[in-house]
GROMACS .gro file of C-alpha atoms in nm:
model
  103
    1UNK     CA    1  15.337  12.513   9.884
    2UNK     CA    2  15.409  12.113   9.839
    3UNK     CA    3  15.157  11.892  10.045
    4UNK     CA    4  14.871  12.187  10.049
    5UNK     CA    5  14.594  12.259   9.822
    6UNK     CA    6  14.428  12.626   9.817
    7UNK     CA    7  14.080  12.648   9.873
    8UNK     CA    8  13.852  12.893   9.968
    9UNK     CA    9  14.093  13.188  10.002
   10UNK     CA   10  14.259  12.963  10.265
   11UNK     CA   11  14.550  12.662  10.248
   12UNK     CA   12  14.410  12.334  10.392
   13UNK     CA   13  14.637  12.012  10.401
   14UNK     CA   14  14.662  11.766  10.177
   15UNK     CA   15  14.510  11.454  10.374
   16UNK     CA   16  14.624  11.107  10.337
   17UNK     CA   17  14.331  10.939  10.436
   18UNK     CA   18  13.974  10.954  10.412
   19UNK     CA   19  13.822  11.351  10.475
   20UNK     CA   20  13.528  11.374  10.752
   21UNK     CA   21  13.278  11.649  10.834
   22UNK     CA   22  13.034  11.733  11.101
   23UNK     CA   23  12.857  12.052  10.997
   24UNK     CA   24  12.589  12.189  11.256
   25UNK     CA   25  12.350  12.436  11.190
   26UNK     CA   26  12.198  12.707  11.451
   27UNK     CA   27  11.899  12.930  11.365
   28UNK     CA   28  11.690  12.999  11.655
   29UNK     CA   29  11.475  13.296  11.438
   30UNK     CA   30  11.373  13.012  11.208
   31UNK     CA   31  11.518  13.226  10.905
   32UNK     CA   32  11.654  12.936  10.715
   33UNK     CA   33  11.979  13.112  10.691
   34UNK     CA   34  12.190  12.841  10.907
   35UNK     CA   35  12.022  12.549  10.670
   36UNK     CA   36  12.102  12.754  10.375
   37UNK     CA   37  12.469  12.778  10.484
   38UNK     CA   38  12.501  12.441  10.556
   39UNK     CA   39  12.386  12.320  10.227
   40UNK     CA   40  12.677  12.580  10.089
   41UNK     CA   41  12.948  12.405  10.321
   42UNK     CA   42  12.787  12.052  10.228
   43UNK     CA   43  12.817  12.103   9.843
   44UNK     CA   44  13.158  12.265   9.878
   45UNK     CA   45  13.314  12.010  10.089
   46UNK     CA   46  13.149  11.732   9.896
   47UNK     CA   47  13.277  11.884   9.588
   48UNK     CA   48  13.636  11.831   9.781
   49UNK     CA   49  13.556  11.468   9.885
   50UNK     CA   50  13.450  11.501  10.238
   51UNK     CA   51  13.199  11.298  10.372
   52UNK     CA   52  12.942  11.478  10.590
   53UNK     CA   53  12.721  11.488  10.904
   54UNK     CA   54  12.506  11.728  10.953
   55UNK     CA   55  12.319  11.833  11.285
   56UNK     CA   56  12.091  12.170  11.278
   57UNK     CA   57  11.880  12.359  11.519
   58UNK     CA   58  11.572  12.577  11.443
   59UNK     CA   59  11.345  12.792  11.652
   60UNK     CA   60  11.393  12.827  12.007
   61UNK     CA   61  11.367  12.442  12.089
   62UNK     CA   62  11.673  12.360  12.185
   63UNK     CA   63  11.555  12.016  12.296
   64UNK     CA   64  11.873  11.783  12.304
   65UNK     CA   65  12.085  12.007  12.139
   66UNK     CA   66  12.402  11.925  12.349
   67UNK     CA   67  12.327  11.601  12.329
   68UNK     CA   68  12.307  11.580  11.961
   69UNK     CA   69  12.616  11.785  11.851
   70UNK     CA   70  12.843  11.586  12.146
   71UNK     CA   71  12.705  11.259  11.948
   72UNK     CA   72  12.790  11.415  11.619
   73UNK     CA   73  13.125  11.498  11.781
   74UNK     CA   74  13.186  11.162  11.929
   75UNK     CA   75  13.113  11.010  11.583
   76UNK     CA   76  13.322  11.207  11.403
   77UNK     CA   77  13.613  11.153  11.673
   78UNK     CA   78  13.570  10.740  11.659
   79UNK     CA   79  13.565  10.666  11.308
   80UNK     CA   80  13.851  10.854  11.222
   81UNK     CA   81  14.146  10.686  11.148
   82UNK     CA   82  14.518  10.775  11.177
   83UNK     CA   83  14.591  10.982  10.869
   84UNK     CA   84  14.228  11.089  10.821
   85UNK     CA   85  14.147  11.512  10.812
   86UNK     CA   86  13.840  11.569  11.056
   87UNK     CA   87  13.613  11.916  10.998
   88UNK     CA   88  13.388  12.050  11.274
   89UNK     CA   89  13.199  12.330  11.109
   90UNK     CA   90  12.915  12.519  11.288
   91UNK     CA   91  12.710  12.824  11.093
   92UNK     CA   92  12.418  13.020  11.270
   93UNK     CA   93  12.318  13.297  11.478
   94UNK     CA   94  12.509  13.321  11.764
   95UNK     CA   95  12.657  12.988  11.702
   96UNK     CA   96  12.962  13.071  11.946
   97UNK     CA   97  12.758  13.180  12.255
   98UNK     CA   98  12.560  12.882  12.204
   99UNK     CA   99  12.858  12.640  12.134
  100UNK     CA  100  12.994  12.794  12.493
  101UNK     CA  101  12.791  12.514  12.667
  102UNK     CA  102  12.987  12.253  12.513
  103UNK     CA  103  13.291  12.336  12.657
   0.00000   0.00000   0.00000
């Protein structure tokens, strides 16, 4: 419909301002799956005009995980202006369970 564009099987609103995104990749098994997913999503979003920040974690070293993700979200929100579109995307193994710690 008017004011929207179809992307990847869904409908995204047409932003009136900048397009900002934070991508986090979580791969506790160090399989590179989250890294590949981050790169693929980053490429997709860049093609659609998004400015990207990325936070990735691999292996079992979760040192700074919460603070790095919180910092990324804080930067995303603080840099947003009226009319901007902000997207937070997390990819990786057990991502939902790990992100519960942030809420």
